[in-house]
Short mmCIF file of C-alpha atoms and ligand atoms in Angstrom, two decimals:
data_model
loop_
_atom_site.label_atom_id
_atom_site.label_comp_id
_atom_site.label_asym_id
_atom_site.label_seq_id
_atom_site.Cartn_x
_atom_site.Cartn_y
_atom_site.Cartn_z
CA UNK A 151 -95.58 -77.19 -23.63
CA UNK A 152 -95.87 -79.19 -20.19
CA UNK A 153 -96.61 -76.33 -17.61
CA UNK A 154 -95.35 -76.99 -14.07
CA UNK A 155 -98.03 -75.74 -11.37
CA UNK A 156 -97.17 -75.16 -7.58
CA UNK A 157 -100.05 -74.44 -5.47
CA UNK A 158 -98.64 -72.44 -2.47
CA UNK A 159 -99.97 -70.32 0.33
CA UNK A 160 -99.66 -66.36 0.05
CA UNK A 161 -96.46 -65.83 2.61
CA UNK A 162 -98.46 -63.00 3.76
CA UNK A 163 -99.36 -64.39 7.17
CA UNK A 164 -97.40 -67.91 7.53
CA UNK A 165 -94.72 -68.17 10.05
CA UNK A 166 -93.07 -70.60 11.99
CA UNK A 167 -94.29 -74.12 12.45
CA UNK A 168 -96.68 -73.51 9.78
CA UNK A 169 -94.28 -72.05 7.59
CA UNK A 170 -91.80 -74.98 8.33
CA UNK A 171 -94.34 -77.74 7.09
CA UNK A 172 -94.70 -76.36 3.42
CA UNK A 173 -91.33 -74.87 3.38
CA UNK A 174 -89.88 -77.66 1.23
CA UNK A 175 -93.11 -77.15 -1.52
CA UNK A 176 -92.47 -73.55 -1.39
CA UNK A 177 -89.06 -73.66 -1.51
CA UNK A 178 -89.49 -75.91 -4.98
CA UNK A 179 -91.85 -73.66 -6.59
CA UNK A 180 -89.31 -70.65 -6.07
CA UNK A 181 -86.27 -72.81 -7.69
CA UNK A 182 -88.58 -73.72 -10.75
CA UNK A 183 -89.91 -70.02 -11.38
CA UNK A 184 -86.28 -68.57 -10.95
CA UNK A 185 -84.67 -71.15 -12.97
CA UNK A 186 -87.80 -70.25 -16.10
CA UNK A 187 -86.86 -66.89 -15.76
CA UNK A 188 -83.09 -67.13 -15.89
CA UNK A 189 -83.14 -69.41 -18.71
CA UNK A 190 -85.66 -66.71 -20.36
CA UNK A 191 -88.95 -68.92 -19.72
CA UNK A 192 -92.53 -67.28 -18.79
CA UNK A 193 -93.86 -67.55 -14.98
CA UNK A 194 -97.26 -67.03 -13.83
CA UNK A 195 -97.57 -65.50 -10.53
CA UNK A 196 -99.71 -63.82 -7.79
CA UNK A 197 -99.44 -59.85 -6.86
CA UNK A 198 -101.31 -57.74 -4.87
CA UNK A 199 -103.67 -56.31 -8.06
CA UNK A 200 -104.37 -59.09 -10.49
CA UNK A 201 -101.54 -62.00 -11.54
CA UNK A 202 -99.02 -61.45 -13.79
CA UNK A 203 -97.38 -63.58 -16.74
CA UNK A 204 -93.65 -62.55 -15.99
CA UNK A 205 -90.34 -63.10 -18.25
CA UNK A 206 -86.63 -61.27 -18.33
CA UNK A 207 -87.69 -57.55 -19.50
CA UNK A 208 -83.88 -57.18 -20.51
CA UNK A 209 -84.51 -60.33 -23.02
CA UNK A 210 -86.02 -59.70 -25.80
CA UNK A 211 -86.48 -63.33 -26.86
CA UNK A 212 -88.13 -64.06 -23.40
CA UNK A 213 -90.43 -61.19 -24.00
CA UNK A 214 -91.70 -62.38 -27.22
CA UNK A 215 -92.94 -65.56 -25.29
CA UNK A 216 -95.28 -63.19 -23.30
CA UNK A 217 -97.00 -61.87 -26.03
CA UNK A 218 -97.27 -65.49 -27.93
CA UNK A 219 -98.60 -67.14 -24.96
CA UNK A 220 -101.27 -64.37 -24.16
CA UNK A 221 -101.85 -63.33 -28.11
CA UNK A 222 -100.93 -60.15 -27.18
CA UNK A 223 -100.82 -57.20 -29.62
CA UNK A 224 -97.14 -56.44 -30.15
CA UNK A 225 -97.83 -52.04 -30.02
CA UNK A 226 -99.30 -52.71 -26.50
CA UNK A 227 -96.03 -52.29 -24.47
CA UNK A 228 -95.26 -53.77 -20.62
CA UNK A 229 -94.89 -52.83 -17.52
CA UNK A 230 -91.35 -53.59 -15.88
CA UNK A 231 -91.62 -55.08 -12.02
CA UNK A 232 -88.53 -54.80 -9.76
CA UNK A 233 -87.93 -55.20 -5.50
CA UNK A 234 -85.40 -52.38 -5.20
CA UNK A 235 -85.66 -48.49 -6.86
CA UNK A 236 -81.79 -49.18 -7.27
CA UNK A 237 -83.00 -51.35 -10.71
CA UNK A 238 -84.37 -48.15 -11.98
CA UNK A 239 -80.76 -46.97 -12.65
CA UNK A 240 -80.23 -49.46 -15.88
CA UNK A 241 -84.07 -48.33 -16.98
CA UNK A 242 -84.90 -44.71 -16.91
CA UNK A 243 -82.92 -41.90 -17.89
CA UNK A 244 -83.69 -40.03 -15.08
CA UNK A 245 -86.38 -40.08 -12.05
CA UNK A 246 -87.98 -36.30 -11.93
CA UNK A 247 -88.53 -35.38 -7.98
CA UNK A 248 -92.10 -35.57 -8.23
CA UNK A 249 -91.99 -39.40 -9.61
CA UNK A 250 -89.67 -39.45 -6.35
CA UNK A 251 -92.14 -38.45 -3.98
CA UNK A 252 -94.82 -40.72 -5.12
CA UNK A 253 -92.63 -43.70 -5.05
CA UNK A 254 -91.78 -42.85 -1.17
CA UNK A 255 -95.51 -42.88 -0.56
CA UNK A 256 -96.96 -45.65 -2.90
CA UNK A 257 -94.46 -48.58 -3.50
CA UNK A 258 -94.56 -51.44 -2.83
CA UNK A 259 -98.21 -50.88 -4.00
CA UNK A 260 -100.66 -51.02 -7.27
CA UNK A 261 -99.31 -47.89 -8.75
CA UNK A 262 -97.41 -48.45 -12.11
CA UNK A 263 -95.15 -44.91 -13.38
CA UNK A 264 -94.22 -44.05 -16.81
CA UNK A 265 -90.70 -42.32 -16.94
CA UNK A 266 -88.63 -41.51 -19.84
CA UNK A 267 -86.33 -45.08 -20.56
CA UNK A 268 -82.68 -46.22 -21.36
CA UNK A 269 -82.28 -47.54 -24.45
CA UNK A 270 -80.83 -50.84 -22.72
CA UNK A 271 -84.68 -51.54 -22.38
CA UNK A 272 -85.76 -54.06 -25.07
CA UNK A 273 -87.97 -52.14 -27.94
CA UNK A 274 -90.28 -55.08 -27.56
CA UNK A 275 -91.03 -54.59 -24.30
CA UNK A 276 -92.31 -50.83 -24.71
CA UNK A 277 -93.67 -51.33 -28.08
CA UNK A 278 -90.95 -49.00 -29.45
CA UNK A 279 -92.11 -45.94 -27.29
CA UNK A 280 -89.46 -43.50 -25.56
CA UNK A 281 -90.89 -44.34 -21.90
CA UNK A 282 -91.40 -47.52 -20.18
CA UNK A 283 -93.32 -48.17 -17.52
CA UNK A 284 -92.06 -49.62 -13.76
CA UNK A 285 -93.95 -50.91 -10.15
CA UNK A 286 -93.15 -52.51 -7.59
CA UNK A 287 -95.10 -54.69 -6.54
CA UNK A 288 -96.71 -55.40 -2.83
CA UNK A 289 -97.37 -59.48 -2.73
CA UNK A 290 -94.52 -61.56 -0.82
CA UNK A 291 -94.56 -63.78 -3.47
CA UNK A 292 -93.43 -61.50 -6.39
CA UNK A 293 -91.47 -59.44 -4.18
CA UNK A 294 -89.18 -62.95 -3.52
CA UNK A 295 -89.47 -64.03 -7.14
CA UNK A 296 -87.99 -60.47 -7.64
CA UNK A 297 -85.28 -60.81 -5.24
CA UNK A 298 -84.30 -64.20 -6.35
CA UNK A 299 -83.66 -63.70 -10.03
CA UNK A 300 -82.47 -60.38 -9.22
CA UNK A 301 -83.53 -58.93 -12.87
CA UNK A 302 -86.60 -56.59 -13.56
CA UNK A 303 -89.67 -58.95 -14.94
CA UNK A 304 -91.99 -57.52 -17.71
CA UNK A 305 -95.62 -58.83 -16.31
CA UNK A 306 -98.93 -58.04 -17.74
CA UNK A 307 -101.97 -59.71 -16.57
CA UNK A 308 -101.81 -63.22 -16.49
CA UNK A 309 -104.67 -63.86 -19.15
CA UNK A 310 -105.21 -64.73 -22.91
CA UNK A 311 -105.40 -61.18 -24.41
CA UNK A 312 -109.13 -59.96 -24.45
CA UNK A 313 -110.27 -62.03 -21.32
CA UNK A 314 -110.87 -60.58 -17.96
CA UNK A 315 -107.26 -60.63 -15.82
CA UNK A 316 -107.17 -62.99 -13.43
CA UNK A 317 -107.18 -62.47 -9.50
CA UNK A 318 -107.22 -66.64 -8.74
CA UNK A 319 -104.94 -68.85 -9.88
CA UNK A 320 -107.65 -71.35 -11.52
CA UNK A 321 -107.97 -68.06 -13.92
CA UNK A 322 -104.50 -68.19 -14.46
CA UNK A 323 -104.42 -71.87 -15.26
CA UNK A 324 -108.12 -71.63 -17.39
CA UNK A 325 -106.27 -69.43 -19.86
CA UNK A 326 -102.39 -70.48 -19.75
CA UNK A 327 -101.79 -74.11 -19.24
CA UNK A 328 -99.71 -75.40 -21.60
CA UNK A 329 -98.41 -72.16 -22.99
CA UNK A 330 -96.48 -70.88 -20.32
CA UNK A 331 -93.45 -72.69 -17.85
CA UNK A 332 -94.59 -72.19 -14.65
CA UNK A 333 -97.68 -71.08 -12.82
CA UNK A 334 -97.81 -70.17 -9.15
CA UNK A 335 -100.95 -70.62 -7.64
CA UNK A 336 -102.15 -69.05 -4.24
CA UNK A 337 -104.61 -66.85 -2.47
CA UNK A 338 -107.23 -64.97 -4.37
CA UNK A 339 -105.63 -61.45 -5.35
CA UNK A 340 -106.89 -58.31 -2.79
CA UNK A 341 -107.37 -55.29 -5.39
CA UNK A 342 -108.86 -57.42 -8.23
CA UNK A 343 -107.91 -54.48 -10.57
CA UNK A 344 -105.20 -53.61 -12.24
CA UNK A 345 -102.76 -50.84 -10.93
CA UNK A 346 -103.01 -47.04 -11.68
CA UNK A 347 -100.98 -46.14 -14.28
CA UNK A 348 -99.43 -42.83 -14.39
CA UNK A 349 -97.55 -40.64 -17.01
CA UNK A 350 -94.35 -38.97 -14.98
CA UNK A 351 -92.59 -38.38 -18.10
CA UNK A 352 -94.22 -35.22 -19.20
CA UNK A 353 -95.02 -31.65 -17.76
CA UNK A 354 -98.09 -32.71 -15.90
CA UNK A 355 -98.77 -36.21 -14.22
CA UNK A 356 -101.03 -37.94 -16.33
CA UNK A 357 -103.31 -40.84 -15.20
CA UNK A 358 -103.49 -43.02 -18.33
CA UNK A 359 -105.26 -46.09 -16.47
CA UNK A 360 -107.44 -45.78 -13.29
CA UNK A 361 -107.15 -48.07 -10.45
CA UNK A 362 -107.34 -48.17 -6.81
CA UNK A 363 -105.16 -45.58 -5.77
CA UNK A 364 -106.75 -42.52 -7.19
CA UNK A 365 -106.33 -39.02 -8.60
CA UNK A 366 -107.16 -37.49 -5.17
CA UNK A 367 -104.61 -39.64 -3.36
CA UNK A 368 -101.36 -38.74 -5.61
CA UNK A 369 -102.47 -34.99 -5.93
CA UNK A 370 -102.19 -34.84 -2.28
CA UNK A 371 -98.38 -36.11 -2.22
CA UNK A 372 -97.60 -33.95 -5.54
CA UNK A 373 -100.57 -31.38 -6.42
CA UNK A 374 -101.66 -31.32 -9.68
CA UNK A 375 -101.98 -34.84 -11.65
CA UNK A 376 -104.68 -34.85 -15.04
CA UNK A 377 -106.40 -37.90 -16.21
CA UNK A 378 -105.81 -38.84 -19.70
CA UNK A 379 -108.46 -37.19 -22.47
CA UNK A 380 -109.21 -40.64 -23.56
CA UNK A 381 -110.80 -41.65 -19.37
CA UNK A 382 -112.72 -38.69 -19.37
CA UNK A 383 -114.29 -37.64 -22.86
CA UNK A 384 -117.22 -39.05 -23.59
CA UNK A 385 -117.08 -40.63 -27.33
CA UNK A 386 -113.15 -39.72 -27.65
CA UNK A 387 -111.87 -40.23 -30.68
CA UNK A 388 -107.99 -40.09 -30.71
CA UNK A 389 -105.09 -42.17 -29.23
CA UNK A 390 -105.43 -43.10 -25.59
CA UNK A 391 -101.72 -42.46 -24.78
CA UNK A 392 -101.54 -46.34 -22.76
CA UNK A 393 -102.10 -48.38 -25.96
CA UNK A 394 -103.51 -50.88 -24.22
CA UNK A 395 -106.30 -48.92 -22.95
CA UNK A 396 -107.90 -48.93 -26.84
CA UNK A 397 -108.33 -52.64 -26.89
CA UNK A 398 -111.47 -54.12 -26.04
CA UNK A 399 -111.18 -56.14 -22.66
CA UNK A 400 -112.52 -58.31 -20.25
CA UNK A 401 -114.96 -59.36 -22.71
CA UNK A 402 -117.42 -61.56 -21.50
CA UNK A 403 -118.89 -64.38 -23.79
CA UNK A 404 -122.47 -62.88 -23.06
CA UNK A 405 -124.19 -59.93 -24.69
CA UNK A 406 -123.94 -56.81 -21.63
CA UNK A 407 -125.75 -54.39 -20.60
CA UNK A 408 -125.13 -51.48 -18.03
CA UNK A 409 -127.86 -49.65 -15.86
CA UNK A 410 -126.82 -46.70 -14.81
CA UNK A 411 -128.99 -44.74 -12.86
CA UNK A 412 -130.23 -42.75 -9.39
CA UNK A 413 -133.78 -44.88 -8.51
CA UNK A 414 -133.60 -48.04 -7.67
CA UNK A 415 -137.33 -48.48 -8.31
CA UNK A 416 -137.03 -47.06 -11.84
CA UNK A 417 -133.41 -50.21 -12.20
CA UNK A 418 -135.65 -52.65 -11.11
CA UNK A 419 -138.31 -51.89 -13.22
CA UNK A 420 -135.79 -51.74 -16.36
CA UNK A 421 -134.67 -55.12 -15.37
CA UNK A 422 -137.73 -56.89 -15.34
CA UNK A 423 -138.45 -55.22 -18.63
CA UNK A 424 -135.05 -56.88 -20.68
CA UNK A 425 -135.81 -59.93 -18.61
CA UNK A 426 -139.36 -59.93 -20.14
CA UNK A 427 -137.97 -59.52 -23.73
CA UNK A 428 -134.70 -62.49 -22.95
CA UNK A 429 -137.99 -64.52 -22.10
CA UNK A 430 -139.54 -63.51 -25.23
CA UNK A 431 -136.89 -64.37 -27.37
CA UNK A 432 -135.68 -67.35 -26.09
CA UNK A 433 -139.49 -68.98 -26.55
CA UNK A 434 -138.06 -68.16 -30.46
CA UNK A 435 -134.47 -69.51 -30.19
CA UNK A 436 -132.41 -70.93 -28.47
CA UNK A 437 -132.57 -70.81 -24.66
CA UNK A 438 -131.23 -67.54 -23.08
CA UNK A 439 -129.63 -67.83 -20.03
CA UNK A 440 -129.58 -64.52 -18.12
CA UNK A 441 -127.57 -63.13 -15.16
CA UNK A 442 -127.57 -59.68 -13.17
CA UNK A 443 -124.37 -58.37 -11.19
CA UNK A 444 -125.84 -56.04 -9.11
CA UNK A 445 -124.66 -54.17 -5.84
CA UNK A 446 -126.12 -55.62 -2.83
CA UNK A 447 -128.25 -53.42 -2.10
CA UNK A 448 -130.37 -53.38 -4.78
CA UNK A 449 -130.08 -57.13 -4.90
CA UNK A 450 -131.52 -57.46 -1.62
CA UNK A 451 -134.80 -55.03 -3.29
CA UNK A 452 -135.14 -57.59 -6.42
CA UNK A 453 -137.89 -60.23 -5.77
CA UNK A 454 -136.47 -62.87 -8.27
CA UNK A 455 -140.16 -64.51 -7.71
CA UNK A 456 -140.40 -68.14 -9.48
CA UNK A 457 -137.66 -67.33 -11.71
CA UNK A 458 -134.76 -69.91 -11.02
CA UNK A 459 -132.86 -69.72 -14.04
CA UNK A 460 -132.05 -66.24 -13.22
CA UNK A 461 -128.53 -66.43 -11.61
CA UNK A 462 -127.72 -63.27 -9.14
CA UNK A 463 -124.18 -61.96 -8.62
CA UNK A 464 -123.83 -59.59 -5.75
CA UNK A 465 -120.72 -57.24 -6.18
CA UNK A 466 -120.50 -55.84 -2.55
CA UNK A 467 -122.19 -52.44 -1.41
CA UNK A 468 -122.18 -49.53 -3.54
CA UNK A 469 -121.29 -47.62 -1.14
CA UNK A 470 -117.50 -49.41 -0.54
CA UNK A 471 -116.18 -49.61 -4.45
CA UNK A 472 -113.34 -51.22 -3.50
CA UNK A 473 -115.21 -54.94 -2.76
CA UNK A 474 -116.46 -54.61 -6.59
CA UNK A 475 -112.93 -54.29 -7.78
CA UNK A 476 -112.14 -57.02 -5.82
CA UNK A 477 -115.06 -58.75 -7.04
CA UNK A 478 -115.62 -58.07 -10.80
CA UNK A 479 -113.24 -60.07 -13.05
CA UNK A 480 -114.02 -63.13 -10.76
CA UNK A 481 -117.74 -62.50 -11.47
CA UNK A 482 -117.45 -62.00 -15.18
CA UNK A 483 -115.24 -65.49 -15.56
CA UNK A 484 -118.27 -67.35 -13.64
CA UNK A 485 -120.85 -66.18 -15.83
CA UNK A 486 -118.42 -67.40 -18.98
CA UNK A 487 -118.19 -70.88 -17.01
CA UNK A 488 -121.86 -70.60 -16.29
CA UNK A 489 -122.74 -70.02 -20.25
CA UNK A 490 -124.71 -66.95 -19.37
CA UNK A 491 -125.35 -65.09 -22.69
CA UNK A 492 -126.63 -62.29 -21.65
CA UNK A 493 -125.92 -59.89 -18.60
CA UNK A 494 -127.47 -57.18 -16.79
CA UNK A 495 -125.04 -55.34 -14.58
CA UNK A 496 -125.55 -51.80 -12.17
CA UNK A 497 -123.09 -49.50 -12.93
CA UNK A 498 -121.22 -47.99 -9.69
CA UNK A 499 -121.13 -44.31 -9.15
CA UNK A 500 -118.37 -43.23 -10.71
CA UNK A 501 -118.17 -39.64 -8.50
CA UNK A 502 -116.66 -41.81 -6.41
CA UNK A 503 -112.88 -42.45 -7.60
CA UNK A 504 -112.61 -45.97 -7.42
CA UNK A 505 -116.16 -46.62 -8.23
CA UNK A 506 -114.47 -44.68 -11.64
CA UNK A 507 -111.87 -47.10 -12.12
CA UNK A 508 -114.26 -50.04 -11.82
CA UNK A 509 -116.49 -48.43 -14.37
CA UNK A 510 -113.67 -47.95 -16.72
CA UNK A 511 -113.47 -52.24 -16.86
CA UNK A 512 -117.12 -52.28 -16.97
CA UNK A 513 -118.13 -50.36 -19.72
CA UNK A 514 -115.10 -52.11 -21.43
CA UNK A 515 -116.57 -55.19 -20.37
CA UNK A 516 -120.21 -53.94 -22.20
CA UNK A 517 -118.63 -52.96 -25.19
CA UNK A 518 -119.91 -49.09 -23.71
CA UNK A 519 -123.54 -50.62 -24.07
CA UNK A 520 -125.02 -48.56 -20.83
CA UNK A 521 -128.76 -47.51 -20.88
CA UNK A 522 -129.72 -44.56 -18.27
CA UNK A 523 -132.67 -45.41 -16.29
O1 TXA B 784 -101.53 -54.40 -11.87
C1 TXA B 784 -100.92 -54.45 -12.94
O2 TXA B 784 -100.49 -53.42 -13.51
C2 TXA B 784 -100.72 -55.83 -13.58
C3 TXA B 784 -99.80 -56.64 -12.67
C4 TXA B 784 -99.44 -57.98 -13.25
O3 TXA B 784 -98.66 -55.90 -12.35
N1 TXA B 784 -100.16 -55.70 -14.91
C5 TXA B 784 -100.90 -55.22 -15.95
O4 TXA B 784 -100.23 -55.20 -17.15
O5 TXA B 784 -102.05 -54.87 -15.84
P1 TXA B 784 -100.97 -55.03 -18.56
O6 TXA B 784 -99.91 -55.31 -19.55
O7 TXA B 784 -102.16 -55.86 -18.59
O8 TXA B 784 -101.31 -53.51 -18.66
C6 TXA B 784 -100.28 -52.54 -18.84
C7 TXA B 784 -100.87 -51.23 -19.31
C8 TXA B 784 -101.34 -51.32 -20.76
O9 TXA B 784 -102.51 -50.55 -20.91
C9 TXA B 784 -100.16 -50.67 -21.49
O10 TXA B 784 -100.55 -50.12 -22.73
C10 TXA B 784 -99.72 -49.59 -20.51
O11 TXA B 784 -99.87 -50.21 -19.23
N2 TXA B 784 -98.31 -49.22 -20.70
C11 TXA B 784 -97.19 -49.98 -20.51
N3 TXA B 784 -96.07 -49.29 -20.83
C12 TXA B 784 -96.48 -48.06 -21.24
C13 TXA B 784 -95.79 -46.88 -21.69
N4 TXA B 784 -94.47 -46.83 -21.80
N5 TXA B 784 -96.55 -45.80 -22.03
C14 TXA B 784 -97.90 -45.84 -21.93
N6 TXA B 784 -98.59 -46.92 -21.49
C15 TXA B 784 -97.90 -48.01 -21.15
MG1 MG B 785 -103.92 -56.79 -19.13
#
């Protein structure tokens, strides 16, 4: 399939003259996404958490192109974007007061609900389950895409299934050229991570997928919200109730390894230890090539001394968790396109709430390889 790409500016901050230069390029890109969508084709585009690979949720034939272009387990059901809560009518049987109140507060914005849905919803779009999920997203550019096709778009990240999602459009062409219609490239993506996902379909608000709008946040709009057994329970067994929360993700094409720790002396030392033994090994076999994604301050302690080949990727401070959600699916594509093969990466503390939700991609990322220093 011949994919059409438009490379356009985020509409966030372009007015006037500027605006009027591009308008005609902008203007194209629009006609060709709406015009894929309405004739139940698959469009790439930017939003405010990661991209997403949007089709017609209320066709189920445009649906099934999602999940063939991305390889997409069919039980892993999607979430529905729309521009206007009057949508939700012809979606969800009803909206309970609290889901209500967080709307008011959080939309536009990264926070995805789960509310009991109309049967009018395609079964392949929520894998068959009695809910579906809805946001509304905050990026000018799916907001207009919204408005223009005037349907609600079923959008999960914009990547082959497995990979890390995609916050720049090169990610979103590195995976999906030639198997999707359109792709809209702009600016980088601001959260990085995906949005929160919460349950408002049983008795208690349930967080089923962490992201930058926490816990704390939405209890103090509605009280009491839980985070799903499977976020929280070390070595849980069952059914995470988001099915796409059991799949491994954002799997690097290195081997990875977490450090999780207090000391930074003691992390450094560990370091230098597995970067001893990657030395070791690769005088046996093949080379090694080794990175570390580390926060920036204990980058700034690591003397990398005469060792070149060691590649350092700086996630922002530890203290401010929100720069390594921006940061950390970028990071883990370059060190694919860099053929590192084996990674060394600090975990965040994940006291912190965000700091969680970036923790919950990285130990996905590791395969929940994480060594305590
Ligand atoms: O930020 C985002 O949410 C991005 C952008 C594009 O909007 N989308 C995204 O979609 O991350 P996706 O498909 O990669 O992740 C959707 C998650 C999956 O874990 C899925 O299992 C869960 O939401 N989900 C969707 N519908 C559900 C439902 N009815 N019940 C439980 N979990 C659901
Ligand atoms: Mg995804």
């Amino acid at each position: 399939m011949k994919t059409k790409i438009y490379d356009i500016p985020s509409l966030e901050n372009i007015a006037g003259e500027a605006y009027n230069m591009i308008s005609k390029d902008i203007d194209k890109a629009f006609e060709s996404a709406t015009k894929a969508i309405l004739e139940g084709g698959t469009v790439a585009f930017p939003t405010e958490t990661v991209y997403g690979l949007g089709a017609n949720a209320l066709s189920a034939k445009a649906i099934q192109k999602i999940f063939e272009a991305k390889g997409r387990p069919l039980d892993n059901p999607l979430i529905l974007h729309i521009w206007n809560r009057d949508q939700l009518e012809g979606l969800v049987l009803e909206i309970p007061e609290k889901a209500t109140k967080i709307m008011d507060v959080f939309w536009p914005g990264p926070l995805t609900i789960i509310l009991p849905r109309k049967p009018e919803v395609p079964d392949a779009v929520t894998a068959g389950l009695s809910t579906v999920a809805v946001r509304m997203p905050d990026h000018p550019i799916a907001m207009k895409l919204l408005k223009q096709v005037n349907l609600p778009i079923a959008a999960p990240s914009a990547n082959l299934s497995g990979r890390p999602s995609p916050t720049k459009g090169e990610h979103v062409v590195e995976d999906l050229n030639g198997r999707v219609n359109v792709i809209i490239k702009s600016n980088e993506t601001k959260v990085g991570i995906e949005s929160t996902v919460i349950d408002m379909s049983g008795d208690v608000p349930t967080i089923l997928r962490p992201g930058i709008i926490t816990k704390g946040q939405i209890e103090s709009v509605i009280g009491r919200v839980q985070m799903d057994q499977a976020l929280t329970e070390k070595d849980f067994q069952g059914i995470p109730r988001a099915p796409g929360m059991k799949y491994t993700h954002y799997a690097p094409k290195a081997a990875m390894t977490i450090l999780d720790g207090q000391a930074d002396d003691k992390k450094i030392e560990k370091i230098n230890q597995l970067l001893i033994k990657t030395e070791n090994i690769s005088a046996g076999i093949a080379s090694r090539k080794p990175a570390l994604v580390l926060s920036e301050e204990l980058a700034r302690m690591l003397a990398t001394g005469n060792n070149t080949s060691l590649t350092v990727y700086t996630y922002g401070s530890r203290r401010k968790p929100e720069q390594a959600a921006h940061a950390f699916f970028d990071i883990l594509r370059k060190c694919d396109t860099e053929c590192v093969d084996f990674i060394i990466a600090e975990a965040l503390p994940d006291t912190d709430e965000v700091g969680f939700a970036v923790m919950n991609r990285m130990m996905k990322s590791a395969g929940h390889n994480i060594i305590g220093v």
